Amino acid sequence: MYTVCNINTEFYYSQTQFFMLFINMFKKVKRNISLALGSGSAKGLAHIGVIEYLLEKGYNITAIAGSSIGSVIASYFVFNKLDFYKNFVLSLDKKKVFSLFDINFLPTKGLIDGDKICEFFMESLGKVKIEESPIPLYIVATDLETGKPVIFTKGQLTKAVRASISIPGIFSTVNINGQILVDGGVSNPLPISVLSENKHKNIIAVNLNSKIKPNGFNKSPNIISTFYRAFSIMNYYQSECIINNATYHKVIEPNLDNVGMFDYHLAKDIMQEGYNAAKRTLEE
């Protein structure tokens, strides 16, 4: 009896060890995903928190598409400079935020020229080309003449990103190859389709265009807040339509209702909510 019991015990432990080994191996296997990063101005800093969560949990990002601020985060990520960008935005206060913008006091094409921000991109990202990305990278802008999305997969990265963030009326337009380009969020605020049309699988999207709530709305808005709210309403309905008709794995939706267009000084809280939203969505 003693011998039989000992054999059974050894057999039990060998099964347990094998099972635990299998579980540990499974945990170490990276899960391949494609990532769609939506538009949303300062809310887009939440993309950083989402990416940090994904990497922490062993997800392997094999392709990435970005619209507007999503294109900024995507670019810094693929060229391994996301930590630099994160530290930069964490250093910003309100005064430093507006020092990045060259304001036009007699605007003809936009309230902000965008030269300063383009110089920052050039200094920090360099003269890299999109096709040099180690994984497929898609930058979304909008052709102002045709109204259709323009998807950049090659060419100078910084110029494509500058076009992608060109909020109409706020930033001046960008001319690339004869096309007058504005913000990617105008035509495609959540670029799930860009990934699916290029045969990428297991798409996780980050939607920053949450339902518009009346709470906290300023009854006497200035020109910037009026435009931003109108643009946000448009993007919300566009994003809802995209989500209802697209094929994807998960949609992460950070709660950032109180974050304004230029609230980059709230970087720490915005990034944390991105991380928390990813955790809520992917662990449910």
PDB file of C-alpha atoms in Angstrom:
ATOM      1  CA  MET A   1       0.000   0.000   0.000  1.00  0.00           C
ATOM      2  CA  TYR A   2       2.804   2.354   0.886  1.00  0.00           C
ATOM      3  CA  THR A   3       4.476   1.803  -2.489  1.00  0.00           C
ATOM      4  CA  VAL A   4       1.249   2.342  -4.419  1.00  0.00           C
ATOM      5  CA  CYS A   5       0.530   5.554  -2.519  1.00  0.00           C
ATOM      6  CA  ASN A   6       4.044   6.813  -3.229  1.00  0.00           C
ATOM      7  CA  ILE A   7       3.678   6.082  -6.952  1.00  0.00           C
ATOM      8  CA  ASN A   8       0.340   7.897  -7.074  1.00  0.00           C
ATOM      9  CA  THR A   9       1.806  10.868  -5.236  1.00  0.00           C
ATOM     10  CA  GLU A  10       4.730  11.064  -7.642  1.00  0.00           C
ATOM     11  CA  PHE A  11       2.330  10.754 -10.561  1.00  0.00           C
ATOM     12  CA  TYR A  12       0.168  13.541  -9.124  1.00  0.00           C
ATOM     13  CA  TYR A  13       3.139  15.858  -8.709  1.00  0.00           C
ATOM     14  CA  SER A  14       4.426  15.102 -12.196  1.00  0.00           C
ATOM     15  CA  GLN A  15       1.009  15.996 -13.612  1.00  0.00           C
ATOM     16  CA  THR A  16       0.909  19.222 -11.610  1.00  0.00           C
ATOM     17  CA  GLN A  17       4.413  20.221 -12.671  1.00  0.00           C
ATOM     18  CA  PHE A  18       3.593  19.515 -16.307  1.00  0.00           C
ATOM     19  CA  PHE A  19       0.400  21.567 -16.048  1.00  0.00           C
ATOM     20  CA  MET A  20       2.207  24.528 -14.449  1.00  0.00           C
ATOM     21  CA  LEU A  21       4.957  24.315 -17.060  1.00  0.00           C
ATOM     22  CA  PHE A  22       2.303  24.405 -19.789  1.00  0.00           C
ATOM     23  CA  ILE A  23       0.605  27.436 -18.210  1.00  0.00           C
ATOM     24  CA  ASN A  24       3.910  29.299 -17.873  1.00  0.00           C
ATOM     25  CA  MET A  25       4.792  28.535 -21.479  1.00  0.00           C
ATOM     26  CA  PHE A  26       1.386  29.812 -22.588  1.00  0.00           C
ATOM     27  CA  LYS A  27       1.874  33.017 -20.627  1.00  0.00           C
ATOM     28  CA  LYS A  28       5.199  33.619 -22.357  1.00  0.00           C
ATOM     29  CA  VAL A  29       3.744  33.147 -25.850  1.00  0.00           C
ATOM     30  CA  LYS A  30       3.212  36.603 -27.284  1.00  0.00           C
ATOM     31  CA  ARG A  31      -0.260  37.301 -28.625  1.00  0.00           C
ATOM     32  CA  ASN A  32      -0.052  38.988 -32.007  1.00  0.00           C
ATOM     33  CA  ILE A  33      -2.391  41.949 -32.473  1.00  0.00           C
ATOM     34  CA  SER A  34      -2.907  44.884 -34.812  1.00  0.00           C
ATOM     35  CA  LEU A  35      -3.539  48.274 -33.231  1.00  0.00           C
ATOM     36  CA  ALA A  36      -5.802  51.086 -34.473  1.00  0.00           C
ATOM     37  CA  LEU A  37      -5.217  54.395 -32.682  1.00  0.00           C
ATOM     38  CA  GLY A  38      -8.008  56.943 -33.034  1.00  0.00           C
ATOM     39  CA  SER A  39      -8.123  60.722 -33.178  1.00  0.00           C
ATOM     40  CA  GLY A  40      -8.784  62.918 -30.154  1.00  0.00           C
ATOM     41  CA  SER A  41      -6.170  65.678 -29.671  1.00  0.00           C
ATOM     42  CA  ALA A  42      -4.802  65.643 -26.085  1.00  0.00           C
ATOM     43  CA  LYS A  43      -6.973  62.623 -25.278  1.00  0.00           C
ATOM     44  CA  GLY A  44      -4.606  60.720 -27.551  1.00  0.00           C
ATOM     45  CA  LEU A  45      -2.010  60.563 -24.793  1.00  0.00           C
ATOM     46  CA  ALA A  46      -4.164  57.693 -23.513  1.00  0.00           C
ATOM     47  CA  HIS A  47      -2.715  55.656 -26.389  1.00  0.00           C
ATOM     48  CA  ILE A  48       0.591  55.624 -24.500  1.00  0.00           C
ATOM     49  CA  GLY A  49      -1.025  54.011 -21.461  1.00  0.00           C
ATOM     50  CA  VAL A  50      -2.776  51.462 -23.664  1.00  0.00           C
ATOM     51  CA  ILE A  51       0.475  50.491 -25.385  1.00  0.00           C
ATOM     52  CA  GLU A  52       2.266  50.188 -22.043  1.00  0.00           C
ATOM     53  CA  TYR A  53      -0.430  47.821 -20.783  1.00  0.00           C
ATOM     54  CA  LEU A  54      -0.321  45.715 -23.960  1.00  0.00           C
ATOM     55  CA  LEU A  55       3.452  45.323 -23.818  1.00  0.00           C
ATOM     56  CA  GLU A  56       3.364  44.583 -20.094  1.00  0.00           C
ATOM     57  CA  LYS A  57       0.886  41.748 -20.710  1.00  0.00           C
ATOM     58  CA  GLY A  58       2.878  40.206 -23.530  1.00  0.00           C
ATOM     59  CA  TYR A  59       0.956  41.407 -26.563  1.00  0.00           C
ATOM     60  CA  ASN A  60       3.004  41.698 -29.750  1.00  0.00           C
ATOM     61  CA  ILE A  61       1.953  44.609 -31.961  1.00  0.00           C
ATOM     62  CA  THR A  62       2.485  43.461 -35.547  1.00  0.00           C
ATOM     63  CA  ALA A  63       0.866  46.400 -37.370  1.00  0.00           C
ATOM     64  CA  ILE A  64      -0.375  49.840 -36.367  1.00  0.00           C
ATOM     65  CA  ALA A  65      -2.588  52.517 -37.900  1.00  0.00           C
ATOM     66  CA  GLY A  66      -3.022  56.023 -36.529  1.00  0.00           C
ATOM     67  CA  SER A  67      -5.339  58.908 -37.251  1.00  0.00           C
ATOM     68  CA  SER A  68      -4.486  62.443 -36.050  1.00  0.00           C
ATOM     69  CA  ILE A  69      -2.897  62.171 -32.564  1.00  0.00           C
ATOM     70  CA  GLY A  70      -3.005  58.409 -33.110  1.00  0.00           C
ATOM     71  CA  SER A  71      -0.479  58.835 -35.925  1.00  0.00           C
ATOM     72  CA  VAL A  72       1.846  60.705 -33.568  1.00  0.00           C
ATOM     73  CA  ILE A  73       1.822  57.978 -30.924  1.00  0.00           C
ATOM     74  CA  ALA A  74       2.092  55.231 -33.554  1.00  0.00           C
ATOM     75  CA  SER A  75       5.167  56.892 -35.072  1.00  0.00           C
ATOM     76  CA  TYR A  76       7.028  57.313 -31.799  1.00  0.00           C
ATOM     77  CA  PHE A  77       6.184  53.726 -30.878  1.00  0.00           C
ATOM     78  CA  VAL A  78       7.371  52.001 -34.060  1.00  0.00           C
ATOM     79  CA  PHE A  79      10.629  53.944 -34.113  1.00  0.00           C
ATOM     80  CA  ASN A  80      11.289  53.099 -30.465  1.00  0.00           C
ATOM     81  CA  LYS A  81      10.998  56.667 -29.177  1.00  0.00           C
ATOM     82  CA  LEU A  82       7.777  56.448 -27.203  1.00  0.00           C
ATOM     83  CA  ASP A  83       9.590  56.883 -23.876  1.00  0.00           C
ATOM     84  CA  PHE A  84      11.114  60.112 -25.179  1.00  0.00           C
ATOM     85  CA  TYR A  85       7.709  61.441 -26.206  1.00  0.00           C
ATOM     86  CA  LYS A  86       6.151  60.332 -22.920  1.00  0.00           C
ATOM     87  CA  ASN A  87       8.778  62.141 -20.865  1.00  0.00           C
ATOM     88  CA  PHE A  88       8.393  65.210 -23.036  1.00  0.00           C
ATOM     89  CA  VAL A  89       4.628  65.521 -22.549  1.00  0.00           C
ATOM     90  CA  LEU A  90       4.985  64.810 -18.833  1.00  0.00           C
ATOM     91  CA  SER A  91       7.206  67.902 -18.628  1.00  0.00           C
ATOM     92  CA  LEU A  92       4.560  70.184 -20.125  1.00  0.00           C
ATOM     93  CA  ASP A  93       2.552  72.781 -18.267  1.00  0.00           C
ATOM     94  CA  LYS A  94      -0.048  75.046 -19.875  1.00  0.00           C
ATOM     95  CA  LYS A  95       2.529  77.659 -20.832  1.00  0.00           C
ATOM     96  CA  LYS A  96       4.857  75.115 -22.441  1.00  0.00           C
ATOM     97  CA  VAL A  97       1.975  73.567 -24.378  1.00  0.00           C
ATOM     98  CA  PHE A  98       1.145  76.818 -26.129  1.00  0.00           C
ATOM     99  CA  SER A  99       4.814  77.599 -26.744  1.00  0.00           C
ATOM    100  CA  LEU A 100       4.751  74.700 -29.235  1.00  0.00           C
ATOM    101  CA  PHE A 101       2.252  76.496 -31.430  1.00  0.00           C
ATOM    102  CA  ASP A 102       3.000  79.355 -33.806  1.00  0.00           C
ATOM    103  CA  ILE A 103      -0.214  81.362 -33.588  1.00  0.00           C
ATOM    104  CA  ASN A 104      -1.432  83.312 -36.619  1.00  0.00           C
ATOM    105  CA  PHE A 105      -2.936  86.602 -35.486  1.00  0.00           C
ATOM    106  CA  LEU A 106      -4.168  87.205 -39.025  1.00  0.00           C
ATOM    107  CA  PRO A 107      -4.984  83.628 -40.030  1.00  0.00           C
ATOM    108  CA  THR A 108      -5.616  82.766 -43.656  1.00  0.00           C
ATOM    109  CA  LYS A 109      -5.131  78.985 -43.650  1.00  0.00           C
ATOM    110  CA  GLY A 110      -5.362  78.201 -39.933  1.00  0.00           C
ATOM    111  CA  LEU A 111      -4.972  79.647 -36.460  1.00  0.00           C
ATOM    112  CA  ILE A 112      -1.706  77.711 -36.076  1.00  0.00           C
ATOM    113  CA  ASP A 113       0.962  77.444 -38.783  1.00  0.00           C
ATOM    114  CA  GLY A 114       2.292  74.155 -37.451  1.00  0.00           C
ATOM    115  CA  ASP A 115       5.937  74.854 -38.303  1.00  0.00           C
ATOM    116  CA  LYS A 116       7.065  74.587 -34.675  1.00  0.00           C
ATOM    117  CA  ILE A 117       5.401  71.247 -34.095  1.00  0.00           C
ATOM    118  CA  CYS A 118       6.796  69.967 -37.398  1.00  0.00           C
ATOM    119  CA  GLU A 119      10.289  71.035 -36.300  1.00  0.00           C
ATOM    120  CA  PHE A 120       9.792  69.139 -33.052  1.00  0.00           C
ATOM    121  CA  PHE A 121       8.799  66.001 -34.956  1.00  0.00           C
ATOM    122  CA  MET A 122      11.827  66.381 -37.225  1.00  0.00           C
ATOM    123  CA  GLU A 123      14.235  66.875 -34.319  1.00  0.00           C
ATOM    124  CA  SER A 124      12.903  63.918 -32.338  1.00  0.00           C
ATOM    125  CA  LEU A 125      12.002  61.453 -35.095  1.00  0.00           C
ATOM    126  CA  GLY A 126      14.583  62.470 -37.677  1.00  0.00           C
ATOM    127  CA  LYS A 127      14.299  62.177 -41.444  1.00  0.00           C
ATOM    128  CA  VAL A 128      12.975  58.636 -41.369  1.00  0.00           C
ATOM    129  CA  LYS A 129      10.590  57.278 -43.969  1.00  0.00           C
ATOM    130  CA  ILE A 130       7.400  55.416 -43.153  1.00  0.00           C
ATOM    131  CA  GLU A 131       8.563  52.343 -45.062  1.00  0.00           C
ATOM    132  CA  GLU A 132      11.556  52.076 -42.710  1.00  0.00           C
ATOM    133  CA  SER A 133       9.220  51.081 -39.876  1.00  0.00           C
ATOM    134  CA  PRO A 134       9.959  47.567 -38.540  1.00  0.00           C
ATOM    135  CA  ILE A 135       6.227  46.770 -38.695  1.00  0.00           C
ATOM    136  CA  PRO A 136       3.514  47.984 -41.099  1.00  0.00           C
ATOM    137  CA  LEU A 137       2.669  51.603 -40.233  1.00  0.00           C
ATOM    138  CA  TYR A 138      -0.330  53.443 -41.661  1.00  0.00           C
ATOM    139  CA  ILE A 139      -0.761  57.218 -41.284  1.00  0.00           C
ATOM    140  CA  VAL A 140      -4.258  58.553 -42.033  1.00  0.00           C
ATOM    141  CA  ALA A 141      -4.949  62.041 -43.411  1.00  0.00           C
ATOM    142  CA  THR A 142      -7.868  63.476 -45.406  1.00  0.00           C
ATOM    143  CA  ASP A 143      -7.895  64.912 -48.925  1.00  0.00           C
ATOM    144  CA  LEU A 144      -9.756  68.213 -48.588  1.00  0.00           C
ATOM    145  CA  GLU A 145     -10.756  68.175 -52.276  1.00  0.00           C
ATOM    146  CA  THR A 146     -12.198  64.657 -52.514  1.00  0.00           C
ATOM    147  CA  GLY A 147     -13.108  64.160 -48.855  1.00  0.00           C
ATOM    148  CA  LYS A 148     -11.511  60.718 -48.940  1.00  0.00           C
ATOM    149  CA  PRO A 149      -8.929  59.267 -46.534  1.00  0.00           C
ATOM    150  CA  VAL A 150      -5.322  59.281 -47.686  1.00  0.00           C
ATOM    151  CA  ILE A 151      -3.295  56.412 -46.229  1.00  0.00           C
ATOM    152  CA  PHE A 152       0.457  56.940 -46.092  1.00  0.00           C
ATOM    153  CA  THR A 153       2.581  53.790 -46.120  1.00  0.00           C
ATOM    154  CA  LYS A 154       5.720  55.390 -47.531  1.00  0.00           C
ATOM    155  CA  GLY A 155       7.377  58.777 -47.762  1.00  0.00           C
ATOM    156  CA  GLN A 156       8.692  61.198 -45.162  1.00  0.00           C
ATOM    157  CA  LEU A 157       7.181  60.317 -41.803  1.00  0.00           C
ATOM    158  CA  THR A 158       7.094  63.770 -40.227  1.00  0.00           C
ATOM    159  CA  LYS A 159       5.276  65.363 -43.149  1.00  0.00           C
ATOM    160  CA  ALA A 160       2.620  62.638 -43.159  1.00  0.00           C
ATOM    161  CA  VAL A 161       2.110  63.019 -39.408  1.00  0.00           C
ATOM    162  CA  ARG A 162       1.902  66.796 -39.757  1.00  0.00           C
ATOM    163  CA  ALA A 163      -0.878  66.304 -42.323  1.00  0.00           C
ATOM    164  CA  SER A 164      -2.663  63.788 -40.119  1.00  0.00           C
ATOM    165  CA  ILE A 165      -2.941  66.247 -37.198  1.00  0.00           C
ATOM    166  CA  SER A 166      -4.066  69.232 -39.293  1.00  0.00           C
ATOM    167  CA  ILE A 167      -7.404  69.974 -37.626  1.00  0.00           C
ATOM    168  CA  PRO A 168      -9.241  72.166 -40.163  1.00  0.00           C
ATOM    169  CA  GLY A 169      -9.291  75.815 -39.189  1.00  0.00           C
ATOM    170  CA  ILE A 170      -6.914  75.203 -36.282  1.00  0.00           C
ATOM    171  CA  PHE A 171      -3.802  74.040 -38.148  1.00  0.00           C
ATOM    172  CA  SER A 172      -2.905  75.131 -41.651  1.00  0.00           C
ATOM    173  CA  THR A 173      -3.330  72.535 -44.377  1.00  0.00           C
ATOM    174  CA  VAL A 174      -0.457  70.465 -45.792  1.00  0.00           C
ATOM    175  CA  ASN A 175       0.292  69.999 -49.479  1.00  0.00           C
ATOM    176  CA  ILE A 176       1.768  66.598 -50.368  1.00  0.00           C
ATOM    177  CA  ASN A 177       2.067  65.636 -54.030  1.00  0.00           C
ATOM    178  CA  GLY A 178      -0.547  68.206 -55.013  1.00  0.00           C
ATOM    179  CA  GLN A 179      -3.106  67.020 -52.478  1.00  0.00           C
ATOM    180  CA  ILE A 180      -4.361  69.517 -49.889  1.00  0.00           C
ATOM    181  CA  LEU A 181      -4.522  67.487 -46.696  1.00  0.00           C
ATOM    182  CA  VAL A 182      -6.190  67.920 -43.323  1.00  0.00           C
ATOM    183  CA  ASP A 183      -6.702  65.881 -40.167  1.00  0.00           C
ATOM    184  CA  GLY A 184      -7.226  62.144 -40.551  1.00  0.00           C
ATOM    185  CA  GLY A 185     -10.102  62.333 -38.085  1.00  0.00           C
ATOM    186  CA  VAL A 186     -12.210  64.195 -40.646  1.00  0.00           C
ATOM    187  CA  SER A 187     -12.616  61.071 -42.786  1.00  0.00           C
ATOM    188  CA  ASN A 188     -11.539  58.189 -40.528  1.00  0.00           C
ATOM    189  CA  PRO A 189     -11.274  58.888 -36.784  1.00  0.00           C
ATOM    190  CA  LEU A 190     -10.838  55.193 -35.909  1.00  0.00           C
ATOM    191  CA  PRO A 191      -8.766  53.418 -38.591  1.00  0.00           C
ATOM    192  CA  ILE A 192      -9.918  49.839 -38.065  1.00  0.00           C
ATOM    193  CA  SER A 193     -10.716  49.474 -41.771  1.00  0.00           C
ATOM    194  CA  VAL A 194      -7.173  50.486 -42.730  1.00  0.00           C
ATOM    195  CA  LEU A 195      -5.871  47.404 -40.917  1.00  0.00           C
ATOM    196  CA  SER A 196      -8.603  44.984 -41.995  1.00  0.00           C
ATOM    197  CA  GLU A 197      -8.335  46.016 -45.658  1.00  0.00           C
ATOM    198  CA  ASN A 198      -4.628  45.216 -45.481  1.00  0.00           C
ATOM    199  CA  LYS A 199      -5.378  41.719 -44.112  1.00  0.00           C
ATOM    200  CA  HIS A 200      -4.229  42.375 -40.543  1.00  0.00           C
ATOM    201  CA  LYS A 201      -5.926  40.256 -37.877  1.00  0.00           C
ATOM    202  CA  ASN A 202      -6.796  40.482 -34.162  1.00  0.00           C
ATOM    203  CA  ILE A 203      -7.448  44.209 -34.303  1.00  0.00           C
ATOM    204  CA  ILE A 204      -7.597  46.156 -31.056  1.00  0.00           C
ATOM    205  CA  ALA A 205      -8.875  49.705 -31.504  1.00  0.00           C
ATOM    206  CA  VAL A 206      -8.630  52.662 -29.135  1.00  0.00           C
ATOM    207  CA  ASN A 207     -11.634  54.956 -29.489  1.00  0.00           C
ATOM    208  CA  LEU A 208     -11.278  58.383 -27.871  1.00  0.00           C
ATOM    209  CA  ASN A 209     -14.500  59.817 -29.263  1.00  0.00           C
ATOM    210  CA  SER A 210     -16.899  59.064 -26.437  1.00  0.00           C
ATOM    211  CA  LYS A 211     -20.538  60.087 -26.295  1.00  0.00           C
ATOM    212  CA  ILE A 212     -20.977  63.823 -25.865  1.00  0.00           C
ATOM    213  CA  LYS A 213     -22.351  64.749 -22.447  1.00  0.00           C
ATOM    214  CA  PRO A 214     -24.000  68.079 -21.580  1.00  0.00           C
ATOM    215  CA  ASN A 215     -22.470  68.198 -18.090  1.00  0.00           C
ATOM    216  CA  GLY A 216     -19.775  70.845 -17.804  1.00  0.00           C
ATOM    217  CA  PHE A 217     -20.541  72.449 -21.169  1.00  0.00           C
ATOM    218  CA  ASN A 218     -19.688  76.154 -21.217  1.00  0.00           C
ATOM    219  CA  LYS A 219     -22.794  78.076 -22.262  1.00  0.00           C
ATOM    220  CA  SER A 220     -20.583  80.869 -23.631  1.00  0.00           C
ATOM    221  CA  PRO A 221     -17.946  78.950 -25.621  1.00  0.00           C
ATOM    222  CA  ASN A 222     -15.124  80.676 -27.462  1.00  0.00           C
ATOM    223  CA  ILE A 223     -14.281  79.956 -31.080  1.00  0.00           C
ATOM    224  CA  ILE A 224     -11.837  77.147 -30.230  1.00  0.00           C
ATOM    225  CA  SER A 225     -14.133  75.330 -27.790  1.00  0.00           C
ATOM    226  CA  THR A 226     -17.081  75.707 -30.181  1.00  0.00           C
ATOM    227  CA  PHE A 227     -15.120  74.168 -33.026  1.00  0.00           C
ATOM    228  CA  TYR A 228     -13.656  71.405 -30.864  1.00  0.00           C
ATOM    229  CA  ARG A 229     -17.048  70.394 -29.495  1.00  0.00           C
ATOM    230  CA  ALA A 230     -18.590  70.368 -32.974  1.00  0.00           C
ATOM    231  CA  PHE A 231     -15.648  68.310 -34.276  1.00  0.00           C
ATOM    232  CA  SER A 232     -16.003  65.924 -31.304  1.00  0.00           C
ATOM    233  CA  ILE A 233     -19.722  65.433 -32.000  1.00  0.00           C
ATOM    234  CA  MET A 234     -18.953  64.612 -35.621  1.00  0.00           C
ATOM    235  CA  ASN A 235     -16.166  62.198 -34.637  1.00  0.00           C
ATOM    236  CA  TYR A 236     -18.395  60.465 -32.080  1.00  0.00           C
ATOM    237  CA  TYR A 237     -21.051  59.586 -34.652  1.00  0.00           C
ATOM    238  CA  GLN A 238     -18.407  58.576 -37.195  1.00  0.00           C
ATOM    239  CA  SER A 239     -16.689  56.318 -34.660  1.00  0.00           C
ATOM    240  CA  GLU A 240     -19.973  54.716 -33.606  1.00  0.00           C
ATOM    241  CA  CYS A 241     -20.716  53.908 -37.237  1.00  0.00           C
ATOM    242  CA  ILE A 242     -17.231  52.438 -37.698  1.00  0.00           C
ATOM    243  CA  ILE A 243     -17.506  50.285 -34.564  1.00  0.00           C
ATOM    244  CA  ASN A 244     -20.954  49.001 -35.544  1.00  0.00           C
ATOM    245  CA  ASN A 245     -19.801  47.931 -38.999  1.00  0.00           C
ATOM    246  CA  ALA A 246     -16.176  46.844 -38.561  1.00  0.00           C
ATOM    247  CA  THR A 247     -14.546  43.533 -37.723  1.00  0.00           C
ATOM    248  CA  TYR A 248     -12.258  43.721 -34.708  1.00  0.00           C
ATOM    249  CA  HIS A 249     -11.207  41.890 -31.551  1.00  0.00           C
ATOM    250  CA  LYS A 250     -11.714  44.589 -28.912  1.00  0.00           C
ATOM    251  CA  VAL A 251     -12.398  48.327 -28.666  1.00  0.00           C
ATOM    252  CA  ILE A 252     -10.823  50.174 -25.738  1.00  0.00           C
ATOM    253  CA  GLU A 253     -12.647  53.367 -24.734  1.00  0.00           C
ATOM    254  CA  PRO A 254     -10.932  55.502 -22.082  1.00  0.00           C
ATOM    255  CA  ASN A 255     -13.152  57.791 -20.022  1.00  0.00           C
ATOM    256  CA  LEU A 256     -11.807  61.240 -20.895  1.00  0.00           C
ATOM    257  CA  ASP A 257     -14.936  63.379 -21.112  1.00  0.00           C
ATOM    258  CA  ASN A 258     -13.378  66.345 -19.313  1.00  0.00           C
ATOM    259  CA  VAL A 259     -10.166  66.531 -21.367  1.00  0.00           C
ATOM    260  CA  GLY A 260      -9.971  69.437 -23.808  1.00  0.00           C
ATOM    261  CA  MET A 261      -8.177  69.857 -27.114  1.00  0.00           C
ATOM    262  CA  PHE A 262      -4.964  71.305 -25.700  1.00  0.00           C
ATOM    263  CA  ASP A 263      -4.951  69.689 -22.230  1.00  0.00           C
ATOM    264  CA  TYR A 264      -1.538  68.088 -22.718  1.00  0.00           C
ATOM    265  CA  HIS A 265      -0.543  69.304 -19.256  1.00  0.00           C
ATOM    266  CA  LEU A 266      -2.849  66.551 -17.922  1.00  0.00           C
ATOM    267  CA  ALA A 267      -0.605  63.917 -19.517  1.00  0.00           C
ATOM    268  CA  LYS A 268      -0.078  61.791 -16.400  1.00  0.00           C
ATOM    269  CA  ASP A 269      -3.792  61.345 -15.691  1.00  0.00           C
ATOM    270  CA  ILE A 270      -4.658  60.798 -19.353  1.00  0.00           C
ATOM    271  CA  MET A 271      -2.017  58.084 -19.794  1.00  0.00           C
ATOM    272  CA  GLN A 272      -3.116  56.384 -16.583  1.00  0.00           C
ATOM    273  CA  GLU A 273      -6.718  56.272 -17.796  1.00  0.00           C
ATOM    274  CA  GLY A 274      -5.510  54.721 -21.052  1.00  0.00           C
ATOM    275  CA  TYR A 275      -3.743  52.004 -19.069  1.00  0.00           C
ATOM    276  CA  ASN A 276      -6.788  51.475 -16.841  1.00  0.00           C
ATOM    277  CA  ALA A 277      -9.173  51.328 -19.802  1.00  0.00           C
ATOM    278  CA  ALA A 278      -7.034  48.690 -21.512  1.00  0.00           C
ATOM    279  CA  LYS A 279      -7.007  46.659 -18.310  1.00  0.00           C
ATOM    280  CA  ARG A 280     -10.792  46.952 -17.883  1.00  0.00           C
ATOM    281  CA  THR A 281     -11.443  45.915 -21.459  1.00  0.00           C
ATOM    282  CA  LEU A 282      -8.933  43.117 -21.915  1.00  0.00           C
ATOM    283  CA  GLU A 283      -9.320  41.483 -18.513  1.00  0.00           C
ATOM    284  CA  GLU A 284     -13.113  41.342 -18.548  1.00  0.00           C
TER     285      GLU A 284
END
